[in-house]
GROMACS .gro file of N, CA and C in nm:
model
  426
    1UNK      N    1   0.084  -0.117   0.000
    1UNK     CA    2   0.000   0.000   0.000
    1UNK      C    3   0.090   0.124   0.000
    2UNK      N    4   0.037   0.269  -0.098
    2UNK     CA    5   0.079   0.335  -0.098
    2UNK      C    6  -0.003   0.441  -0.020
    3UNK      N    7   0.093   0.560   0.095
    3UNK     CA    8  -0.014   0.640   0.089
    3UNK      C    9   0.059   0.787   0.059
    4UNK      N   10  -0.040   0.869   0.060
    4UNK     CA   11  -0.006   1.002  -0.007
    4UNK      C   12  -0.080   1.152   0.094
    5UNK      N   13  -0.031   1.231   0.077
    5UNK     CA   14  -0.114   1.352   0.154
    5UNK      C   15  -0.207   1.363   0.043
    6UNK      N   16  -0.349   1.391   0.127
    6UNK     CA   17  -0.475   1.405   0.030
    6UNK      C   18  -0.465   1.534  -0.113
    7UNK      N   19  -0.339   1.650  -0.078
    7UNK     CA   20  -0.300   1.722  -0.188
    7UNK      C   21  -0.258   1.657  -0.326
    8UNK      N   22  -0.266   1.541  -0.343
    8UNK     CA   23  -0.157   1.474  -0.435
    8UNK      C   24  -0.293   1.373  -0.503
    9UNK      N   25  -0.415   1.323  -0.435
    9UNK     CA   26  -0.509   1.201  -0.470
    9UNK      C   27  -0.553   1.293  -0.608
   10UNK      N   28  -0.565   1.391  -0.622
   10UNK     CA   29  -0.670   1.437  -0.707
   10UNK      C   30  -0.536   1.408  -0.865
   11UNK      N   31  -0.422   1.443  -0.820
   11UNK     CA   32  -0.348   1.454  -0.958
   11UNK      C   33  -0.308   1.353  -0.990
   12UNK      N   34  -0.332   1.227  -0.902
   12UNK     CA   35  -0.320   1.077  -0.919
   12UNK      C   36  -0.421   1.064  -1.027
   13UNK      N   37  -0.536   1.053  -0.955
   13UNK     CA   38  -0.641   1.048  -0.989
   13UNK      C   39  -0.653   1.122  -1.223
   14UNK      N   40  -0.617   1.252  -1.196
   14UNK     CA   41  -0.571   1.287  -1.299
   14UNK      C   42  -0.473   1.243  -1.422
   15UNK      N   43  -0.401   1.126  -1.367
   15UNK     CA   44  -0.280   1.135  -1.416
   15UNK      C   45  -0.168   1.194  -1.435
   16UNK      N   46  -0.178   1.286  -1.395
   16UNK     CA   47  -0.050   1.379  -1.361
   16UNK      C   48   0.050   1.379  -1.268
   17UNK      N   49   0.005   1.278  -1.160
   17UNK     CA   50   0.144   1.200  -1.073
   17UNK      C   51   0.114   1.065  -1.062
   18UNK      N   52   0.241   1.023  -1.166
   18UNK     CA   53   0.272   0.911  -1.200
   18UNK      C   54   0.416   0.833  -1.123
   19UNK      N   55   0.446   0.891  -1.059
   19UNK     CA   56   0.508   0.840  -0.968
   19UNK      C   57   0.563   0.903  -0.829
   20UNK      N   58   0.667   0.857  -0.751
   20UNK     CA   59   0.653   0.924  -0.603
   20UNK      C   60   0.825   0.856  -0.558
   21UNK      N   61   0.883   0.952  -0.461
   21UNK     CA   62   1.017   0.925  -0.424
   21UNK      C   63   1.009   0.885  -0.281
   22UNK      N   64   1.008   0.798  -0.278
   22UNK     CA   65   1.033   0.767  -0.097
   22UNK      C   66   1.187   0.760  -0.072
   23UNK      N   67   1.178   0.744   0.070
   23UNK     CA   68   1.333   0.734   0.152
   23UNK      C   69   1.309   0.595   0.195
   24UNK      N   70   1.391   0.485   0.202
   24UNK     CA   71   1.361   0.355   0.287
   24UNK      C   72   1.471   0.324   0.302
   25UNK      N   73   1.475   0.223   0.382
   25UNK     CA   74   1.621   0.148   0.410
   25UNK      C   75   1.648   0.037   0.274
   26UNK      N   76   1.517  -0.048   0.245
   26UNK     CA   77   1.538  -0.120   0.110
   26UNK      C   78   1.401  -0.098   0.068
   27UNK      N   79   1.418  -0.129  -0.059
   27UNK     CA   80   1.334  -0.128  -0.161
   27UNK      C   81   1.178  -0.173  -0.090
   28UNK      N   82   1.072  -0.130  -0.059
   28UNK     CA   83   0.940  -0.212  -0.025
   28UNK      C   84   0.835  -0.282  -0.104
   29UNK      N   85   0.818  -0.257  -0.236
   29UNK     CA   86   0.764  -0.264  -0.369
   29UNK      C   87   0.866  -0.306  -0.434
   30UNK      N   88   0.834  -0.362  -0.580
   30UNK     CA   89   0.908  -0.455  -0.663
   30UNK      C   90   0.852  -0.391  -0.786
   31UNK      N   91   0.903  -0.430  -0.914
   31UNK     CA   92   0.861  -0.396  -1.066
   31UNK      C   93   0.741  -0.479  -1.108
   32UNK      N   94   0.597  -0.420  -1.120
   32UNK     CA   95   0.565  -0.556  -1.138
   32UNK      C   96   0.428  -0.651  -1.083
   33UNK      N   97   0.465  -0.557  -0.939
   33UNK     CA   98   0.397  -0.579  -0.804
   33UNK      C   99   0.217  -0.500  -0.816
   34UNK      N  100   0.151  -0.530  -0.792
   34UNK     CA  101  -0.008  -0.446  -0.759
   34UNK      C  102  -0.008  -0.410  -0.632
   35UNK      N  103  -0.015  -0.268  -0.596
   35UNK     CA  104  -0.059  -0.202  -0.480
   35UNK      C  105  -0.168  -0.134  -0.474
   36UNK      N  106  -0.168  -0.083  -0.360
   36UNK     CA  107  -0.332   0.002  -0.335
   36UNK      C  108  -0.310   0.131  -0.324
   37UNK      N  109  -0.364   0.231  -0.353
   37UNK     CA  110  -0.386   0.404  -0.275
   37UNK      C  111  -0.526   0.413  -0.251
   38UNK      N  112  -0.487   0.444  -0.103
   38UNK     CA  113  -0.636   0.446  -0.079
   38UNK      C  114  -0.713   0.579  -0.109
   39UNK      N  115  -0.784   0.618  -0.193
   39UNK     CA  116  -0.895   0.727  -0.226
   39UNK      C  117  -0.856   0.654  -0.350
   40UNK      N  118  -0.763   0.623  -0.391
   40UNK     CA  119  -0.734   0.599  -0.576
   40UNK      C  120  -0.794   0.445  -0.624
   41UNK      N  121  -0.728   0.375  -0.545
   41UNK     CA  122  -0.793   0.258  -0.614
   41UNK      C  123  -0.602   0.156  -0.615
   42UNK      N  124  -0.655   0.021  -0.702
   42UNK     CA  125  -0.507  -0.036  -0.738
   42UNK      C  126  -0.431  -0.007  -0.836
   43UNK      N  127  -0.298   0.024  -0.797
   43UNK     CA  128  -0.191   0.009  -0.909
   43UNK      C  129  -0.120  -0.050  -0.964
   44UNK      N  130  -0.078  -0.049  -1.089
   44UNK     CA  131   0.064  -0.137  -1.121
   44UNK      C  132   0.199  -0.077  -1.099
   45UNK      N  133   0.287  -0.076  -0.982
   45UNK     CA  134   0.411  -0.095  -1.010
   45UNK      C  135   0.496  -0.073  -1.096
   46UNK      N  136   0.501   0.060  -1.185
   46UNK     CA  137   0.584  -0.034  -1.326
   46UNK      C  138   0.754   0.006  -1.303
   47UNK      N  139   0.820   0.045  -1.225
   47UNK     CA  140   0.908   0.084  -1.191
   47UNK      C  141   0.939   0.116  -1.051
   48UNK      N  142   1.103   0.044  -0.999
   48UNK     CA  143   1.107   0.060  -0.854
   48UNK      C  144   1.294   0.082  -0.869
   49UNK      N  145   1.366   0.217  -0.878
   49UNK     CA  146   1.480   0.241  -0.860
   49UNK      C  147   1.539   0.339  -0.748
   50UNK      N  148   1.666   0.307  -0.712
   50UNK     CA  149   1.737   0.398  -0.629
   50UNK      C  150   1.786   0.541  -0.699
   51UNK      N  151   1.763   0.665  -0.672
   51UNK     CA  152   1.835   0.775  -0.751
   51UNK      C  153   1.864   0.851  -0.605
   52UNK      N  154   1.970   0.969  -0.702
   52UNK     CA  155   1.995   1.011  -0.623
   52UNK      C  156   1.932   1.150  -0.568
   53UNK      N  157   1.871   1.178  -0.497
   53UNK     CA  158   1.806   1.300  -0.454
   53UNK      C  159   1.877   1.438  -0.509
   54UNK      N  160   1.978   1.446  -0.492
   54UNK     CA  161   2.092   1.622  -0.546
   54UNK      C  162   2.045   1.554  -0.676
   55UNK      N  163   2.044   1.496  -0.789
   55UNK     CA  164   2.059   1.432  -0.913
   55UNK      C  165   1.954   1.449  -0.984
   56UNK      N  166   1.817   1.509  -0.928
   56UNK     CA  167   1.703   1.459  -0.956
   56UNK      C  168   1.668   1.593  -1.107
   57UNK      N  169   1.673   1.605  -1.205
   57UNK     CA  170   1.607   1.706  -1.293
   57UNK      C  171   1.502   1.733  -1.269
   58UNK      N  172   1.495   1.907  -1.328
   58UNK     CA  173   1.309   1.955  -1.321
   58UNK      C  174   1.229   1.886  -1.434
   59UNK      N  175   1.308   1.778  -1.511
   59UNK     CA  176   1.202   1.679  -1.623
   59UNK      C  177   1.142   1.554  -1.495
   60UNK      N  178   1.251   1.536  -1.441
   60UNK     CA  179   1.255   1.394  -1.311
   60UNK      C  180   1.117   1.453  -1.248
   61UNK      N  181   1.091   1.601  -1.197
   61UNK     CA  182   1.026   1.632  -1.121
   61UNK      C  183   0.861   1.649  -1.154
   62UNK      N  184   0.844   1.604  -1.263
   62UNK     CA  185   0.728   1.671  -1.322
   62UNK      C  186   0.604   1.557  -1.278
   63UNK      N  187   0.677   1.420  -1.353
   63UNK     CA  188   0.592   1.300  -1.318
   63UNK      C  189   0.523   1.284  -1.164
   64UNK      N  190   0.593   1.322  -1.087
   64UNK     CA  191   0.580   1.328  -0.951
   64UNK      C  192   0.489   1.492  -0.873
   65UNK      N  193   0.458   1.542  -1.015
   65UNK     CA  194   0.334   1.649  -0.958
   65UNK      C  195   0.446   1.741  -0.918
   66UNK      N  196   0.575   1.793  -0.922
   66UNK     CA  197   0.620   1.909  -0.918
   66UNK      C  198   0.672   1.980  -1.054
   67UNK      N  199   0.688   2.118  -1.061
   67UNK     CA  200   0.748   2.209  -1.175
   67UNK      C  201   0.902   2.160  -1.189
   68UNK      N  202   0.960   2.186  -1.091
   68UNK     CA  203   1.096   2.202  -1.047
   68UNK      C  204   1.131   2.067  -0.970
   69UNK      N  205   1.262   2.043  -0.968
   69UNK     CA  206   1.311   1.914  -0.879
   69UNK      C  207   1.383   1.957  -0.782
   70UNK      N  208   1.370   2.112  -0.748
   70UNK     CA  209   1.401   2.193  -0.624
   70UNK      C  210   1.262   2.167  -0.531
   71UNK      N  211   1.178   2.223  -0.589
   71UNK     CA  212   1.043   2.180  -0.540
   71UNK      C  213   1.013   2.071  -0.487
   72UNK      N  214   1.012   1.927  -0.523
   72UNK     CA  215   1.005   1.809  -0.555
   72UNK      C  216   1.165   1.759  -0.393
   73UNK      N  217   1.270   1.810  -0.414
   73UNK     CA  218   1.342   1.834  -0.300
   73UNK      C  219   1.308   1.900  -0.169
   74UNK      N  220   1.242   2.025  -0.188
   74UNK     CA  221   1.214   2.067  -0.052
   74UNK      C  222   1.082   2.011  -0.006
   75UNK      N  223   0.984   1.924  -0.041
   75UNK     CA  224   0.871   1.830   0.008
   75UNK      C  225   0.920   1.742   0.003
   76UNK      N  226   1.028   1.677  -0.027
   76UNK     CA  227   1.074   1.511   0.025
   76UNK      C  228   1.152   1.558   0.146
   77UNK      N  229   1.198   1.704   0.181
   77UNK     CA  230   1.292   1.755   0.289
   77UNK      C  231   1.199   1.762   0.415
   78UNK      N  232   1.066   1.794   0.356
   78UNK     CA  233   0.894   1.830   0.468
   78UNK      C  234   0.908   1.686   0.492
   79UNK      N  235   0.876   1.643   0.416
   79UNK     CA  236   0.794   1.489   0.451
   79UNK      C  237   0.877   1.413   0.515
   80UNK      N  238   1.032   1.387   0.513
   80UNK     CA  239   1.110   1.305   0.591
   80UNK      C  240   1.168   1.414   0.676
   81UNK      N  241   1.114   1.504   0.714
   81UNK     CA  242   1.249   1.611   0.812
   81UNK      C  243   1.303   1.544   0.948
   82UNK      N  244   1.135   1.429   1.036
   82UNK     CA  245   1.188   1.324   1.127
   82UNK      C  246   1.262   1.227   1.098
   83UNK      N  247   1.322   1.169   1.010
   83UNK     CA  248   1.374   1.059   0.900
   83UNK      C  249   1.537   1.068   0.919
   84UNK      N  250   1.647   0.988   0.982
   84UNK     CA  251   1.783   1.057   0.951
   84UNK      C  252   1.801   0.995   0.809
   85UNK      N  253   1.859   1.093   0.746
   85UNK     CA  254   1.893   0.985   0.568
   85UNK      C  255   2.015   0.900   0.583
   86UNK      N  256   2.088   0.912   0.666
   86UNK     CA  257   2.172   0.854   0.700
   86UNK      C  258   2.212   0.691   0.656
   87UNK      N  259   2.063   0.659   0.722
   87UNK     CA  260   2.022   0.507   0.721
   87UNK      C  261   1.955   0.471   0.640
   88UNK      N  262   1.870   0.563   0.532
   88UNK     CA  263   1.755   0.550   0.380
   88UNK      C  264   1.820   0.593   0.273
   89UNK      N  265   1.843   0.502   0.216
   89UNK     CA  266   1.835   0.564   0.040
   89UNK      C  267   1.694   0.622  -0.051
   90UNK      N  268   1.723   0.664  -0.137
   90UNK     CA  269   1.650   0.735  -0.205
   90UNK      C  270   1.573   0.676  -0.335
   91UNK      N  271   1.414   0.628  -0.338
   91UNK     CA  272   1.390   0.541  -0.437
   91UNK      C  273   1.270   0.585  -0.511
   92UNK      N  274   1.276   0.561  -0.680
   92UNK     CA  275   1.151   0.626  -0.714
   92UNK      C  276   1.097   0.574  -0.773
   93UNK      N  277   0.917   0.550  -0.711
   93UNK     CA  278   0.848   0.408  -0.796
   93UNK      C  279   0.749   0.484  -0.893
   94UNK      N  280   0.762   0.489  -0.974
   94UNK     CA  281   0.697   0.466  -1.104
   94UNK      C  282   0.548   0.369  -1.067
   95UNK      N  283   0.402   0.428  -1.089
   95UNK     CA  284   0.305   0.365  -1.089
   95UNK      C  285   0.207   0.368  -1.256
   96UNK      N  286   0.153   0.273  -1.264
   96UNK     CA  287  -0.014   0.399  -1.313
   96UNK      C  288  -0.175   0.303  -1.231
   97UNK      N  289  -0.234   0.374  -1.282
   97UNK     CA  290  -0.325   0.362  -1.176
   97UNK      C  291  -0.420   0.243  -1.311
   98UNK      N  292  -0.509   0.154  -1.229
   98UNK     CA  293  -0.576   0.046  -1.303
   98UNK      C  294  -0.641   0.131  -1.343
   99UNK      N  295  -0.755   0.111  -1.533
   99UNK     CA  296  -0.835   0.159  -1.515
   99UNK      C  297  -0.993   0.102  -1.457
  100UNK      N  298  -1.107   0.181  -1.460
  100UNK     CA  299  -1.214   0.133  -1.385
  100UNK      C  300  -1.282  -0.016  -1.380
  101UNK      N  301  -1.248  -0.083  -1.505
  101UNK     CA  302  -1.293  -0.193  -1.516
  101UNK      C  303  -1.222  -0.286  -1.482
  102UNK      N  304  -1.073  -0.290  -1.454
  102UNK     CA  305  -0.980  -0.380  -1.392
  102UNK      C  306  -0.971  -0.307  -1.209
  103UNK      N  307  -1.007  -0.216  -1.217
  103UNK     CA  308  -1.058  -0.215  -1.039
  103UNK      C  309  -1.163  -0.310  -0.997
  104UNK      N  310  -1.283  -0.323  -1.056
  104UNK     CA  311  -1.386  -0.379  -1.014
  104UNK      C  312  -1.323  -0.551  -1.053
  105UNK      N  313  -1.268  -0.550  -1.145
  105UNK     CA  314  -1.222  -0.703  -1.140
  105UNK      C  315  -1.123  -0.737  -1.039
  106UNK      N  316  -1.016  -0.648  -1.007
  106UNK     CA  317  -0.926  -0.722  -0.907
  106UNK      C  318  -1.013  -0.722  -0.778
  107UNK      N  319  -1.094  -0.622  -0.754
  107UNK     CA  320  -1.184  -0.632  -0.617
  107UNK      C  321  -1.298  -0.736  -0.585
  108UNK      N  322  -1.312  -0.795  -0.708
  108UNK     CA  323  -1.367  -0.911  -0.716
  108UNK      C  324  -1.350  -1.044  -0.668
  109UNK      N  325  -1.179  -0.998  -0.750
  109UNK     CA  326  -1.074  -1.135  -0.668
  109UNK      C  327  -1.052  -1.101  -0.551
  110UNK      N  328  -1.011  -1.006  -0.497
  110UNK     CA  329  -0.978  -1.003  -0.364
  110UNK      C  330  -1.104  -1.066  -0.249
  111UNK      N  331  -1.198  -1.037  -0.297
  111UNK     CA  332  -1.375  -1.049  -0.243
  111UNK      C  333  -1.336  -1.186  -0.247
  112UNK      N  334  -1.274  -1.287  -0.346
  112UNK     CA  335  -1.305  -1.448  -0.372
  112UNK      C  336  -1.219  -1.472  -0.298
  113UNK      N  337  -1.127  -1.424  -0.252
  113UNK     CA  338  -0.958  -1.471  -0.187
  113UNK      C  339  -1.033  -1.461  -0.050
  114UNK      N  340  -1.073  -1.342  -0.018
  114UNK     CA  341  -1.091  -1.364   0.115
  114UNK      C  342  -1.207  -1.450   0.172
  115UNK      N  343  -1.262  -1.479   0.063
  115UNK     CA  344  -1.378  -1.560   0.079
  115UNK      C  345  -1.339  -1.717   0.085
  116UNK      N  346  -1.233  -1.732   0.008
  116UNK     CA  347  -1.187  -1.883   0.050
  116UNK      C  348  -1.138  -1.943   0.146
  117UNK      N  349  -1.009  -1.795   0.180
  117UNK     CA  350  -0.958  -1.828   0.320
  117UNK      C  351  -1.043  -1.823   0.425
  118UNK      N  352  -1.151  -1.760   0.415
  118UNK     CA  353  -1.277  -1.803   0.556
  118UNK      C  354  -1.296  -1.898   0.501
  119UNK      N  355  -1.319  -1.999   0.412
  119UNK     CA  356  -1.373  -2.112   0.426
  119UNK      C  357  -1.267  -2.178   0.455
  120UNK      N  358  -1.163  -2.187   0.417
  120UNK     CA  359  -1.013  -2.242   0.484
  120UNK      C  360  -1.004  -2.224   0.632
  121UNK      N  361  -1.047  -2.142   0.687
  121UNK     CA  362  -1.024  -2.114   0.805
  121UNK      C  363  -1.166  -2.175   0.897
  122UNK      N  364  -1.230  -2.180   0.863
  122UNK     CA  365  -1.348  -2.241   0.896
  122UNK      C  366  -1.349  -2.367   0.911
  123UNK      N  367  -1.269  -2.459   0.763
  123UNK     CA  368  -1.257  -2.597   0.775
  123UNK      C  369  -1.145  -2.599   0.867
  124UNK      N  370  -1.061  -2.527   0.849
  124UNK     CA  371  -0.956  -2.620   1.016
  124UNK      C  372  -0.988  -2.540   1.102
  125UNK      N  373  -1.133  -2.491   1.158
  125UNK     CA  374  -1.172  -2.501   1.296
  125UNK      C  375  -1.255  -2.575   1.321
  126UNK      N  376  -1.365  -2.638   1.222
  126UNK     CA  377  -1.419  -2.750   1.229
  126UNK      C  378  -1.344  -2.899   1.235
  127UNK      N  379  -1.225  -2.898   1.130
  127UNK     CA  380  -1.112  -3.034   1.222
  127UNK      C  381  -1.090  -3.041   1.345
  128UNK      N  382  -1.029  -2.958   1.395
  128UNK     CA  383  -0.993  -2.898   1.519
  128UNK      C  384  -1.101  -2.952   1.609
  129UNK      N  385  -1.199  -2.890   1.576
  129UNK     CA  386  -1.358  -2.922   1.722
  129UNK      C  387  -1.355  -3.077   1.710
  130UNK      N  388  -1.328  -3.120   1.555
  130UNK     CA  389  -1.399  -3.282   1.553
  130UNK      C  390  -1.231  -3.384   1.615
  131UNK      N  391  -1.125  -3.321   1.635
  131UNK     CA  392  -1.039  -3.381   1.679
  131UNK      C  393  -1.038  -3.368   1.840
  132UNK      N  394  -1.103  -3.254   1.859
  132UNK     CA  395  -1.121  -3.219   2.030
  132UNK      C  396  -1.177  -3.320   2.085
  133UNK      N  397  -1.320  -3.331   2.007
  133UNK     CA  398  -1.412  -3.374   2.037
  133UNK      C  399  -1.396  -3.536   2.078
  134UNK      N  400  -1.278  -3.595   1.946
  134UNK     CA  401  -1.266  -3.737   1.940
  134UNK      C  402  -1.189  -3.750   2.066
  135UNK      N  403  -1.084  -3.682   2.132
  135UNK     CA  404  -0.968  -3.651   2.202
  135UNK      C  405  -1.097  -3.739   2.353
  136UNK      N  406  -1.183  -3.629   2.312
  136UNK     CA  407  -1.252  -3.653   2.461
  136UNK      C  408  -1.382  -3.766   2.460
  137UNK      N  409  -1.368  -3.824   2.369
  137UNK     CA  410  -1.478  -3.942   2.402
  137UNK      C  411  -1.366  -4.050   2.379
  138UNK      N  412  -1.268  -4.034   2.366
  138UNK     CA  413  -1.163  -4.140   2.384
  138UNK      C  414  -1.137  -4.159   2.504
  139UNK      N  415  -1.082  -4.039   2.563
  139UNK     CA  416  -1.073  -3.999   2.737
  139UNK      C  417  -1.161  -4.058   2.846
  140UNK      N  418  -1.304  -4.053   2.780
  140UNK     CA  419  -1.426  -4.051   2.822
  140UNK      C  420  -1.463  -4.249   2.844
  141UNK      N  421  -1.395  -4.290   2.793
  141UNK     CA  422  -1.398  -4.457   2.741
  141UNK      C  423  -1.281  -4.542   2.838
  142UNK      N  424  -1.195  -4.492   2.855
  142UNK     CA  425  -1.130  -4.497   3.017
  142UNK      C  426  -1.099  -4.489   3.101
   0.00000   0.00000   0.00000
């Protein structure tokens, strides 16, 4: 899951930020990978690299909803100012957002996934009771 300050959902939403620079210790996302934003919906992943923050161009900066990559620097400076960089490198994932008809389908699957694992989870609590159960009329017999 990705999240974002609510200033940024609408130009997601737009297409106009197509991707985002975090600080982490390693990589958290992969190339590739489907995530969530929540007000937005799911994404694809399509890019997950290390750059370097001083390095970044005002072309680098645009995808990411700023003019400038000064700009784009002094809100990654806001947003991690509690953060020592010390210990995070600098990484920038590249998304785009599903469109509407592959939202309602992956939410579909997710609806069936979780719907199986309750029934998965259901059948080994019903083993469980019927192994209890045997446990104690065995008990019960001597």
């Amino acid at each position: 899951m990705l999240l974002f300050k609510k200033k940024f959902i609408e130009p997601i939403r737009r297409g106009e930020k197509t991707q985002t620079i975090r600080l982490w210790k390693r990589p958290q996302m992969r190339s590739g990978q489907r995530s969530f934003i929540p007000g937005i919906g799911y994404i694809s992943i399509l890019s997950v690299e290390q750059v370097e923050l001083e390095r970044l161009t005002d072309e680098d900066a645009v995808p990411d909803g700023f003019s400038t990559a000064e700009e784009l620097r002094q809100e990654i400076r806001t947003l991690y100012a509690d953060t020592s960089k010390t210990d995070r490198r600098v990484f920038r994932i590249r998304f785009s957002v599903f469109p509407a008809d592959m939202q309602v389908k992956i939410k579909e699957e997710q609806a069936r996934k979780k719907e199986l694992a309750l029934r998965d989870r259901q059948q080994e609590a019903c083993t469980a009771v019927e192994n209890t159960l045997e446990k104690l009329r065995r008990l019960a017999e001597t």
